[in-house]
Structures are given as C-alpha cells and as structure tokens.
Amino acid sequence: MTENYLQIMTESLEKKLEVLDKVYEINKRQLEVSTKRPFDAEAYDAVMDEKGELIDELNRLDDGFTSTYELVREEVQGNPDKYREKVQRMQDLVREAVAKGVSIEAQEQRNKASMEAALTSKRREIRERLRRADTGKTGIYGRYRKFPQPQGIL
C-alpha cells in the first residue's frame, strides 16, 4: 500500500514539473503581451486567466501530495532503508521543482516591472491627452473672446 502511495506522490511531483514548465512558458507570453504597444488589455487578461488555471492546478497537486504524504509518513520514517530509492527520487523532483519555482519567481519580478512600466506609460498618455484637451478648450474660449463685442446695437 505504501509503495502505491509513494508512486502516486512521485507522479504528482512529475505532473507538478510539467505544470511549472507551462507556467514558465505563459510567463514568457505575459512579458511579450505587457511590452507590446499599444497595450492589449484583453490579451493580457487571457494570459492571466490561463496562468490562474495552472496555479489552481499546482495548488491541487500540492494539496494532494501533502495529504498522501500524511498517510505514509510514519511508515516511511519508520523504515527509511526500505523506501530510500523512492524517497531519493522524490527529493530530486522536489529540488527540480524548487529550482523551476525560483526561475518563475524571477520571471514574475520582470513581468511585474514590465507591467508597471506599461501602466506608467498609459497614465502618461492619458495625462497628455487630457492636457491637450484642456489646451484646446482654452484656445476655443480665447477665440470667442477675440470676437468684437456688439455695443449698443440692440
């Protein structure tokens, strides 16, 4: 029974690595979308939705791994030699997952900076448009003031 649970845990970690690879690729797309001008909010939202689904899957995998581990923890700790190879394999997979997680975290920081730059650029553009609109109004009102005012005609 314990062997089966350990196999399930190993498969869960392997699946987690696959999902992390997908997150890595989506992060690359997210960076592309956030740096493209003009900024396409719909494309960005679609990428974020897809990424959200993968993060949900990672959470489910982590929860399943943890609950399965709780079922076999005492047996594995009580007989470390018996399960050494399987535990070693899982430790290797965990190390690989952590390394990918660190890489993804670095991507996240770059994506955040890119998105902040995009938002700053958009804010600047909006302020400039508002400034031009205000300048245009002043110009129109100024022109009206230049018209000769009728005096005593009526």
Short mmCIF file of C-alpha atoms in Angstrom, two decimals:
data_model
loop_
_atom_site.label_atom_id
_atom_site.label_comp_id
_atom_site.label_asym_id
_atom_site.label_seq_id
_atom_site.Cartn_x
_atom_site.Cartn_y
_atom_site.Cartn_z
CA MET A 1 0.00 0.00 0.00
CA THR A 2 2.78 2.43 0.93
CA GLU A 3 4.55 1.67 -2.35
CA ASN A 4 1.42 2.69 -4.25
CA TYR A 5 1.13 5.94 -2.32
CA LEU A 6 4.79 6.74 -2.94
CA GLN A 7 4.23 6.12 -6.64
CA ILE A 8 1.25 8.48 -6.57
CA MET A 9 3.39 11.11 -4.85
CA THR A 10 6.14 10.69 -7.45
CA GLU A 11 3.65 11.06 -10.29
CA SER A 12 2.21 14.14 -8.58
CA LEU A 13 5.67 15.73 -8.47
CA GLU A 14 6.29 14.86 -12.11
CA LYS A 15 2.95 16.45 -13.04
CA LYS A 16 3.89 19.50 -10.98
CA LEU A 17 7.09 19.87 -13.02
CA GLU A 18 5.04 19.75 -16.23
CA VAL A 19 2.69 22.44 -14.93
CA LEU A 20 5.64 24.58 -13.81
CA ASP A 21 7.04 24.33 -17.34
CA LYS A 22 3.70 25.58 -18.68
CA VAL A 23 3.71 28.46 -16.19
CA TYR A 24 7.23 29.35 -17.34
CA GLU A 25 6.05 29.49 -20.96
CA ILE A 26 2.97 31.52 -20.06
CA ASN A 27 5.18 33.97 -18.17
CA LYS A 28 7.17 34.49 -21.36
CA ARG A 29 3.92 35.22 -23.23
CA GLN A 30 2.82 37.52 -20.42
CA LEU A 31 6.03 39.54 -20.82
CA GLU A 32 5.51 39.77 -24.58
CA VAL A 33 1.93 40.97 -24.16
CA SER A 34 2.84 43.51 -21.48
CA THR A 35 5.65 45.03 -23.55
CA LYS A 36 3.70 45.24 -26.81
CA ARG A 37 2.45 48.74 -27.63
CA PRO A 38 -0.30 49.64 -27.72
CA PHE A 39 -1.08 47.61 -24.65
CA ASP A 40 -3.77 44.95 -25.28
CA ALA A 41 -5.66 44.51 -22.01
CA GLU A 42 -7.80 41.66 -23.39
CA ALA A 43 -4.76 39.63 -24.46
CA TYR A 44 -3.15 40.29 -21.08
CA ASP A 45 -6.30 39.16 -19.24
CA ALA A 46 -6.46 35.97 -21.34
CA VAL A 47 -2.87 35.11 -20.45
CA MET A 48 -3.55 35.82 -16.78
CA ASP A 49 -6.68 33.63 -16.83
CA GLU A 50 -4.71 30.75 -18.32
CA LYS A 51 -1.98 31.24 -15.75
CA GLY A 52 -4.57 31.32 -12.96
CA GLU A 53 -5.89 27.93 -14.02
CA LEU A 54 -2.37 26.48 -13.88
CA ILE A 55 -1.78 27.97 -10.45
CA ASP A 56 -5.02 26.36 -9.27
CA GLU A 57 -3.76 23.04 -10.65
CA LEU A 58 -0.44 23.48 -8.80
CA ASN A 59 -2.34 24.10 -5.57
CA ARG A 60 -4.42 20.94 -6.10
CA LEU A 61 -1.27 18.92 -6.77
CA ASP A 62 0.40 20.30 -3.65
CA ASP A 63 -2.66 19.56 -1.52
CA GLY A 64 -2.87 16.02 -2.87
CA PHE A 65 0.82 15.43 -2.29
CA THR A 66 0.59 16.68 1.29
CA SER A 67 -2.47 14.60 2.14
CA THR A 68 -0.92 11.48 0.59
CA TYR A 69 2.30 12.06 2.48
CA GLU A 70 0.37 12.20 5.74
CA LEU A 71 -0.92 8.69 5.01
CA VAL A 72 2.56 7.20 4.63
CA ARG A 73 4.76 9.45 6.75
CA GLU A 74 5.07 7.15 9.75
CA GLU A 75 5.77 4.07 7.63
CA VAL A 76 8.42 5.83 5.53
CA GLN A 77 10.10 7.41 8.55
CA GLY A 78 9.99 4.11 10.41
CA ASN A 79 11.58 2.16 7.53
CA PRO A 80 13.88 4.60 5.72
CA ASP A 81 16.03 1.90 4.11
CA LYS A 82 13.05 0.16 2.60
CA TYR A 83 11.89 3.30 0.76
CA ARG A 84 15.24 5.00 0.23
CA GLU A 85 15.19 4.91 -3.59
CA LYS A 86 11.65 6.22 -3.90
CA VAL A 87 12.26 8.94 -1.33
CA GLN A 88 15.50 9.91 -3.09
CA ARG A 89 13.65 10.16 -6.40
CA MET A 90 11.01 12.40 -4.81
CA GLN A 91 13.69 14.57 -3.20
CA ASP A 92 15.30 15.04 -6.62
CA LEU A 93 11.94 16.02 -8.10
CA VAL A 94 11.31 18.47 -5.26
CA ARG A 95 14.73 20.08 -5.84
CA GLU A 96 13.92 20.41 -9.53
CA ALA A 97 10.53 21.94 -8.71
CA VAL A 98 12.13 24.42 -6.32
CA ALA A 99 14.68 25.44 -8.98
CA LYS A 100 11.89 25.98 -11.50
CA GLY A 101 9.93 27.90 -8.90
CA VAL A 102 12.89 30.23 -8.32
CA SER A 103 13.19 30.79 -12.07
CA ILE A 104 9.46 31.51 -12.32
CA GLU A 105 9.72 33.94 -9.40
CA ALA A 106 12.43 35.84 -11.29
CA GLN A 107 10.15 35.94 -14.34
CA GLU A 108 7.34 37.24 -12.17
CA GLN A 109 9.51 40.12 -10.99
CA ARG A 110 10.43 41.02 -14.58
CA ASN A 111 6.78 40.78 -15.63
CA LYS A 112 5.71 42.98 -12.74
CA ALA A 113 8.28 45.64 -13.69
CA SER A 114 7.15 45.45 -17.32
CA MET A 115 3.51 45.81 -16.36
CA GLU A 116 4.28 48.76 -14.09
CA ALA A 117 6.13 50.41 -16.99
CA ALA A 118 3.14 49.78 -19.26
CA LEU A 119 0.76 51.31 -16.72
CA THR A 120 3.04 54.31 -16.20
CA SER A 121 3.20 54.83 -19.94
CA LYS A 122 -0.58 54.60 -20.25
CA ARG A 123 -1.08 57.07 -17.40
CA ARG A 124 1.35 59.49 -19.05
CA GLU A 125 -0.50 59.13 -22.34
CA ILE A 126 -3.87 59.82 -20.67
CA ARG A 127 -2.49 62.86 -18.83
CA GLU A 128 -1.09 64.18 -22.11
CA ARG A 129 -4.44 63.71 -23.85
CA LEU A 130 -6.23 65.49 -21.01
CA ARG A 131 -3.71 68.32 -21.10
CA ARG A 132 -4.19 68.69 -24.86
CA ALA A 133 -7.97 68.64 -24.44
CA ASP A 134 -7.74 71.38 -21.79
CA THR A 135 -5.42 73.42 -24.00
CA GLY A 136 -7.88 73.04 -26.86
CA LYS A 137 -10.73 74.34 -24.73
CA THR A 138 -8.71 77.35 -23.67
CA GLY A 139 -7.88 78.04 -27.30
CA ILE A 140 -11.54 77.94 -28.32
CA TYR A 141 -12.65 80.13 -25.44
CA GLY A 142 -9.83 82.53 -26.19
CA ARG A 143 -11.02 82.81 -29.80
CA TYR A 144 -14.53 83.66 -28.67
CA ARG A 145 -13.17 86.45 -26.50
CA LYS A 146 -11.40 87.95 -29.53
CA PHE A 147 -14.65 88.45 -31.44
CA PRO A 148 -15.74 92.04 -31.39
CA GLN A 149 -18.49 92.59 -28.91
CA PRO A 150 -21.53 94.38 -30.27
CA GLN A 151 -22.02 97.66 -28.50
CA GLY A 152 -25.33 99.29 -28.30
CA ILE A 153 -26.74 97.65 -31.42
CA LEU A 154 -29.80 96.43 -29.60
#
